[in-house]
Amino acid sequence: MKPTNSVLSSFGTTVFEVMSRLAIANESVNLGQGFPDGNGPDDVRAIAHDALDNSSNQYPPMMGVPELRQAVAVHDKRFYGIDADWQRETIVASGATEVLAAALFGLLDRGDEIIMFEPLYDSYIPIARLAGATVKLVRLQPPDWRVPLDDLAAAFGPKTKAILINSPLNPAGKVFTRAELETVAALVREHDCYAICDEVYEHIVFDDTPHIPLMTLPGMRDRCIRIGSSGKTFSLTGWKVGYGTASPEVMAPVAKAHQFLTFTTPPNLQHAVAYGLNKDDAYFATLSGDMQASRDRLAKGLTEIGFAVAPCKGTYFLNADFRPLGFNGTDEEFCRHITVEAGVTGVPVSAFYMGGDGPTHFARFCFCKEDATLDEALRRLKAHFG
Ligand code: PMP
Ligand code: GLN
């Protein structure tokens, strides 16, 4: 038979799926794929139940139900001072993943270049390449994940159409500082490009580190699309309700792409997420506070076992250097080894370096878990490594 799409055939199954399958087969404690223990907030789920029976289950409007689009605009004003016209500047889609795909398809043309930071989330590169663009990677290295400013400036050129920036950054746990964002903004302005801002972990930041949307920097309001996810903000990863904010000029092509991807998203879930985004400040403070306590619990335990744990200012992932334990293989070998032999699963950080040749001595562990889950993982690792 004739070969199928050459971009997609060059990628394997995602590391999250591979490691979760291995975790199930070995009955291990799965700190690999990022999903919370528990079932999300009861009150948010209750709204979804109610809407299922008492609201329409037919196609909602393509751009999202008005309540959720209004809630996105109110949320952006409340947390960041962004003034957005919900009718022209917000969109709802099936997960941040779909907003990202719609943004890449909507903004990129064949022959364009897009800049991304490595390590990166796995959906970015395949979609950019399907859109016909060339990806220019700027590499951040553990354990400090500093932005190499010269490399960043050198990545921009006449063909640069956009930059994709993920802050807080999965898997690094890095939150871009205002100074770093100012550098990015200056380059975006100088080269007249767009910025796709994956901010799904916006409410999971620690130690009073502020999350600063690039969109709030001078000259950036009309060049950015800012993307959030109910999966992260309400610990409901299976719902796949994502949302975005952008100027009408940026939103128009994104909406066009969304129209041909999923077109719309389950209405009852949208009503529930609208309710969620309007929750009081205590909800958002508790989300980051609880997550910070879990970060500290896992970091302390891993450090006691002998891992060198990299700092984490946001997201729900810790990166641990396993060389001090005396393990001499790669991160892939390490993650398989601990799944099979210790009954704990992590994901290899090199999988997030899609340009190849990334660091191979870090495992990523997810801490959006109950204390008992984290303690059991630590107990097993301690028993194994002694
Ligand atoms: N971006 C990043 C950095 C993520 O970690 C995730 C989580 N899977 C997503 C996007 C996708 O979010 P969603 O599940 O809403 O599609
Ligand atoms: N965002 C999650 C992670 O980084 C997983 C997403 C997925 O499974 N596609 O672990």
XYZ file of C-alpha atoms and ligand atoms in Angstrom:
412
model
C 0.000 0.000 0.000
C 1.099 3.594 -0.477
C 2.864 5.285 2.460
C 0.619 7.263 4.794
C 1.386 10.778 6.085
C 5.129 11.077 6.391
C 5.113 13.552 9.291
C 2.989 11.327 11.513
C 4.698 8.090 10.548
C 7.957 9.554 11.840
C 6.547 9.710 15.398
C 5.927 6.737 17.699
C 3.260 6.360 20.404
C 3.565 9.117 23.044
C 5.750 8.432 26.064
C 2.734 9.057 28.364
C 0.753 6.221 26.830
C 3.754 3.891 26.666
C 4.680 4.418 30.319
C 1.063 4.250 31.553
C 0.590 0.908 29.789
C 3.804 -0.380 31.357
C 2.652 0.926 34.753
C -0.653 -0.969 34.467
C 1.093 -4.163 33.361
C 3.411 -3.966 36.380
C 0.819 -2.650 38.883
C 3.211 0.168 39.684
C 2.469 3.499 41.351
C 2.124 5.691 38.262
C 3.893 9.031 38.695
C 4.517 9.142 34.944
C 1.657 10.571 32.895
C 0.394 13.768 34.512
C -3.090 13.236 35.912
C -4.374 13.910 39.430
C -5.638 11.364 41.946
C -9.252 12.037 42.782
C -12.142 13.106 40.615
C -12.042 16.915 40.499
C -14.129 19.356 42.592
C -17.577 17.986 43.584
C -19.358 21.290 42.896
C -17.944 21.575 39.379
C -18.969 17.987 38.595
C -22.442 18.669 40.021
C -22.983 21.487 37.505
C -22.005 19.133 34.676
C -24.506 16.511 35.947
C -27.261 19.064 36.157
C -26.535 20.559 32.744
C -26.621 17.116 31.171
C -30.289 16.757 32.124
C -31.442 20.353 32.129
C -29.565 22.057 29.282
C -29.314 21.379 25.576
C -27.181 18.468 24.455
C -27.173 19.537 20.818
C -24.288 21.343 19.119
C -23.338 24.363 21.208
C -22.042 27.470 19.391
C -18.794 26.849 17.576
C -16.820 29.364 19.663
C -18.165 28.013 22.969
C -21.229 28.595 25.157
C -21.575 32.303 26.066
C -21.331 31.601 29.835
C -17.907 30.002 29.440
C -16.606 32.626 27.016
C -17.729 35.343 29.436
C -16.097 33.458 32.315
C -12.809 33.259 30.379
C -12.862 37.035 29.834
C -13.749 37.724 33.495
C -11.003 35.315 34.635
C -8.392 37.026 32.460
C -9.362 40.430 33.852
C -9.466 39.186 37.444
C -6.071 37.482 37.449
C -4.070 39.481 34.904
C -5.888 42.730 34.200
C -6.466 41.689 30.573
C -9.500 43.369 28.996
C -10.981 40.930 26.507
C -14.217 41.226 24.543
C -15.689 37.769 25.098
C -17.620 37.833 21.832
C -14.633 38.587 19.637
C -11.609 37.510 21.664
C -12.335 34.187 23.386
C -12.647 30.610 22.159
C -13.482 27.247 23.726
C -12.122 24.026 22.257
C -11.680 20.370 23.118
C -8.679 20.713 25.378
C -5.745 23.092 25.315
C -4.360 20.576 22.821
C -7.017 21.582 20.319
C -6.554 25.317 20.913
C -2.830 24.767 20.325
C -3.479 22.807 17.141
C -5.950 25.412 15.880
C -3.441 28.185 16.643
C -0.624 26.387 14.809
C -2.816 25.522 11.812
C -4.368 28.981 11.824
C -1.161 31.002 12.010
C 1.447 28.922 10.191
C 1.953 28.498 6.497
C 4.137 26.149 4.506
C 7.725 27.394 4.686
C 7.259 29.420 7.887
C 9.498 28.931 10.881
C 8.293 28.633 14.465
C 10.513 28.804 17.536
C 9.939 26.469 20.483
C 11.826 25.849 23.713
C 13.067 22.371 24.501
C 12.129 20.413 26.615
C 8.613 20.588 25.215
C 5.203 19.012 25.340
C 4.807 16.321 22.738
C 1.987 17.667 20.571
C 3.680 20.892 19.419
C 6.185 19.663 16.849
C 3.996 17.155 14.982
C 1.225 19.722 14.500
C 3.623 22.489 13.405
C 5.155 20.104 10.874
C 1.729 19.008 9.631
C 1.081 22.691 9.027
C 4.178 22.667 6.819
C 6.335 24.791 9.118
C 9.921 24.262 10.192
C 10.545 24.136 13.948
C 13.569 25.952 15.376
C 14.420 24.608 18.814
C 16.043 26.590 21.619
C 17.336 24.244 24.267
C 17.016 24.711 28.030
C 19.187 22.430 30.152
C 18.536 20.994 33.606
C 18.876 21.622 36.424
C 18.475 25.432 36.117
C 16.697 25.604 32.696
C 18.068 29.083 31.954
C 17.101 30.649 28.611
C 20.237 30.902 26.418
C 19.633 34.436 25.199
C 22.109 34.294 22.316
C 20.588 31.061 20.984
C 17.129 32.568 21.294
C 18.063 35.715 19.360
C 19.849 33.606 16.728
C 16.751 31.448 16.214
C 14.747 34.435 14.924
C 15.048 35.283 11.242
C 13.102 36.566 8.243
C 10.993 33.387 8.038
C 9.988 33.369 11.732
C 6.197 33.518 11.956
C 5.701 32.640 15.613
C 7.151 31.490 18.901
C 5.479 28.948 21.163
C 6.105 29.535 24.834
C 4.934 27.245 27.640
C 5.063 28.835 31.084
C 4.936 27.253 33.626
C 6.922 24.777 31.556
C 6.153 21.058 31.440
C 8.314 19.065 32.221
C 10.894 21.531 33.606
C 8.785 23.125 36.358
C 10.213 26.436 35.169
C 8.202 29.670 35.339
C 9.500 32.335 32.943
C 10.575 35.508 34.742
C 9.485 38.978 33.692
C 13.026 39.645 32.411
C 12.937 36.511 30.236
C 9.480 37.411 28.931
C 10.680 40.930 28.125
C 13.460 39.462 25.994
C 10.951 37.248 24.180
C 8.581 40.196 23.702
C 11.335 42.409 22.259
C 12.252 39.720 19.708
C 8.593 39.106 18.817
C 8.109 42.843 18.206
C 11.372 43.226 16.286
C 10.585 40.313 13.966
C 6.870 41.086 13.696
C 5.647 37.647 14.754
C 2.970 35.934 16.828
C 3.261 34.160 20.158
C 1.321 31.033 21.072
C 1.272 30.932 24.872
C 0.560 27.578 26.499
C -0.360 28.647 30.035
C -2.272 25.536 31.124
C -0.406 25.451 34.477
C -1.127 29.159 35.162
C -2.701 28.389 38.569
C -0.085 25.843 39.658
C 2.808 28.087 40.748
C 4.760 27.969 44.000
C 6.718 30.017 46.527
C 4.826 33.193 45.553
C 6.259 33.014 42.028
C 3.980 35.118 39.813
C 2.631 33.700 36.573
C 2.968 36.497 34.000
C 1.140 36.063 30.689
C 3.336 37.257 27.806
C 0.157 38.926 26.537
C 0.400 41.513 29.345
C 3.792 42.867 28.180
C 4.019 46.018 26.026
C 3.097 45.423 22.402
C 2.052 41.818 23.038
C -1.726 42.141 23.487
C -2.507 41.743 19.790
C 0.254 39.271 18.931
C -0.488 36.507 21.476
C -2.982 33.753 21.969
C -3.140 32.783 25.647
C -4.281 29.213 26.316
C -5.737 27.620 29.475
C -7.147 24.202 30.389
C -9.809 22.908 32.768
C -7.769 19.713 32.916
C -5.133 21.489 34.993
C -7.138 24.259 36.682
C -9.886 21.906 37.899
C -7.969 18.616 37.973
C -10.340 17.191 35.342
C -7.911 15.994 32.683
C -10.427 13.725 30.964
C -12.854 16.540 30.209
C -10.689 18.144 27.572
C -12.170 21.622 27.837
C -9.595 24.235 26.824
C -9.935 27.941 26.173
C -8.031 30.772 24.560
C -7.898 34.557 24.480
C -6.562 36.554 21.508
C -7.144 39.736 19.552
C -9.809 39.453 16.824
C -7.072 39.388 14.144
C -5.336 36.401 15.772
C -8.583 34.724 16.769
C -10.096 34.704 13.262
C -7.669 32.156 11.722
C -7.632 30.106 14.937
C -11.439 29.911 14.844
C -11.286 28.881 11.195
C -8.991 25.954 12.019
C -11.155 24.966 15.019
C -14.190 24.954 12.737
C -12.616 22.139 10.731
C -11.131 20.194 13.644
C -13.786 19.426 16.280
C -16.074 22.422 15.639
C -17.379 22.252 19.224
C -17.046 20.785 22.737
C -19.607 18.989 25.035
C -21.981 21.696 26.357
C -22.544 20.372 29.880
C -18.805 20.367 30.530
C -18.554 23.927 29.246
C -21.267 25.079 31.693
C -19.409 23.412 34.573
C -16.068 24.981 33.614
C -17.761 28.406 33.404
C -18.906 27.909 36.997
C -15.402 26.771 37.959
C -13.611 29.784 36.501
C -15.846 32.011 38.619
C -14.953 30.212 41.861
C -13.636 32.357 44.700
C -9.983 33.132 45.334
C -9.793 30.443 48.024
C -10.224 27.734 45.380
C -7.238 28.925 43.358
C -5.108 29.493 46.467
C -5.889 25.994 47.743
C -5.049 24.436 44.373
C -1.521 25.863 44.357
C -1.080 25.512 48.139
C -2.009 21.817 48.163
C 0.143 21.184 45.117
C 3.089 22.956 46.755
C 2.764 20.724 49.830
C 2.798 17.672 47.537
C 5.853 19.000 45.716
C 7.648 19.400 49.038
C 6.620 15.923 50.218
C 7.889 14.219 47.058
C 11.050 16.349 46.792
C 11.999 15.609 50.399
C 11.425 11.868 49.999
C 13.319 11.626 46.701
C 16.211 13.634 48.135
C 16.381 11.329 51.168
C 16.592 8.321 48.852
C 19.541 9.955 47.075
C 18.103 11.618 43.955
C 19.296 15.134 43.057
C 15.978 16.926 42.611
C 15.846 19.982 40.331
C 13.944 23.077 41.538
C 10.269 23.327 40.553
C 8.426 26.676 40.607
C 5.310 25.585 38.747
C 3.458 22.646 37.075
C 3.052 19.359 38.956
C 6.267 17.703 37.882
C 9.589 17.117 39.617
C 12.736 16.216 37.719
C 15.137 13.946 39.526
C 18.726 13.161 38.543
C 19.218 9.475 39.325
C 23.009 9.297 38.816
C 23.746 9.714 42.554
C 21.924 6.386 43.074
C 24.628 4.662 41.037
C 22.348 3.875 38.077
C 24.448 4.069 34.942
C 21.874 3.560 32.163
C 19.752 6.073 30.264
C 16.605 7.743 31.560
C 14.495 5.379 29.456
C 16.243 2.401 30.995
C 15.858 3.919 34.448
C 12.116 4.506 34.034
C 11.567 0.957 32.792
C 13.789 -0.395 35.555
C 11.920 1.296 38.400
C 8.538 0.380 36.898
C 9.394 -3.314 36.683
C 11.740 -3.704 39.665
C 10.529 -1.094 42.171
C 6.865 -0.729 41.173
C 7.040 3.041 40.555
C 6.721 4.780 37.182
C 8.215 8.062 35.952
C 8.817 9.361 32.450
C 12.220 9.923 30.832
C 12.953 13.630 30.389
C 14.835 12.970 27.122
C 11.429 12.221 25.553
C 10.721 15.972 25.795
C 13.827 16.778 23.735
C 12.470 15.957 20.333
C 15.468 17.390 18.561
C 17.220 14.287 19.942
C 20.336 14.147 22.019
C 18.734 15.578 25.171
C 19.943 14.989 28.731
C 19.471 11.326 29.681
C 19.898 11.386 33.446
C 16.564 12.814 34.629
C 13.253 11.126 35.386
C 10.087 13.213 35.665
C 7.753 12.365 38.548
C 4.232 13.742 38.804
C 3.075 14.914 42.246
C -0.625 15.821 41.738
C -1.421 12.833 43.927
C -2.807 11.985 47.371
C -0.204 11.879 50.145
C -0.760 8.113 50.434
C 0.133 7.622 46.755
C 3.308 9.685 47.058
C 4.268 7.923 50.293
C 3.770 4.494 48.739
C 5.924 5.462 45.733
C 8.643 6.710 48.072
C 8.393 3.593 50.246
C 8.864 1.377 47.194
C 11.786 3.399 45.817
C 13.457 3.402 49.212
C 13.007 -0.356 49.579
C 14.518 -0.875 46.137
C 17.464 1.515 46.347
C 18.124 0.816 50.019
N 0.142 21.760 27.270
C 0.860 21.225 28.260
C 2.185 21.804 28.597
C 0.373 20.120 28.969
O 1.106 19.562 29.932
C -0.896 19.621 28.637
C -1.450 18.486 29.451
N -1.654 17.335 28.800
C -1.601 20.202 27.582
C -1.047 21.278 26.925
C -2.907 19.684 27.108
O -3.989 20.094 27.845
P -5.443 19.497 27.540
O -5.544 18.204 28.262
O -6.397 20.530 28.024
O -5.540 19.284 26.061
N 0.192 16.561 30.172
C 0.394 15.259 30.667
C 1.865 15.031 30.962
O 2.701 15.797 30.578
C -0.067 14.109 29.817
C -0.786 14.386 28.579
C -1.027 13.175 27.738
O -1.111 12.079 28.226
N -1.144 13.391 26.478
O 2.144 14.050 31.582
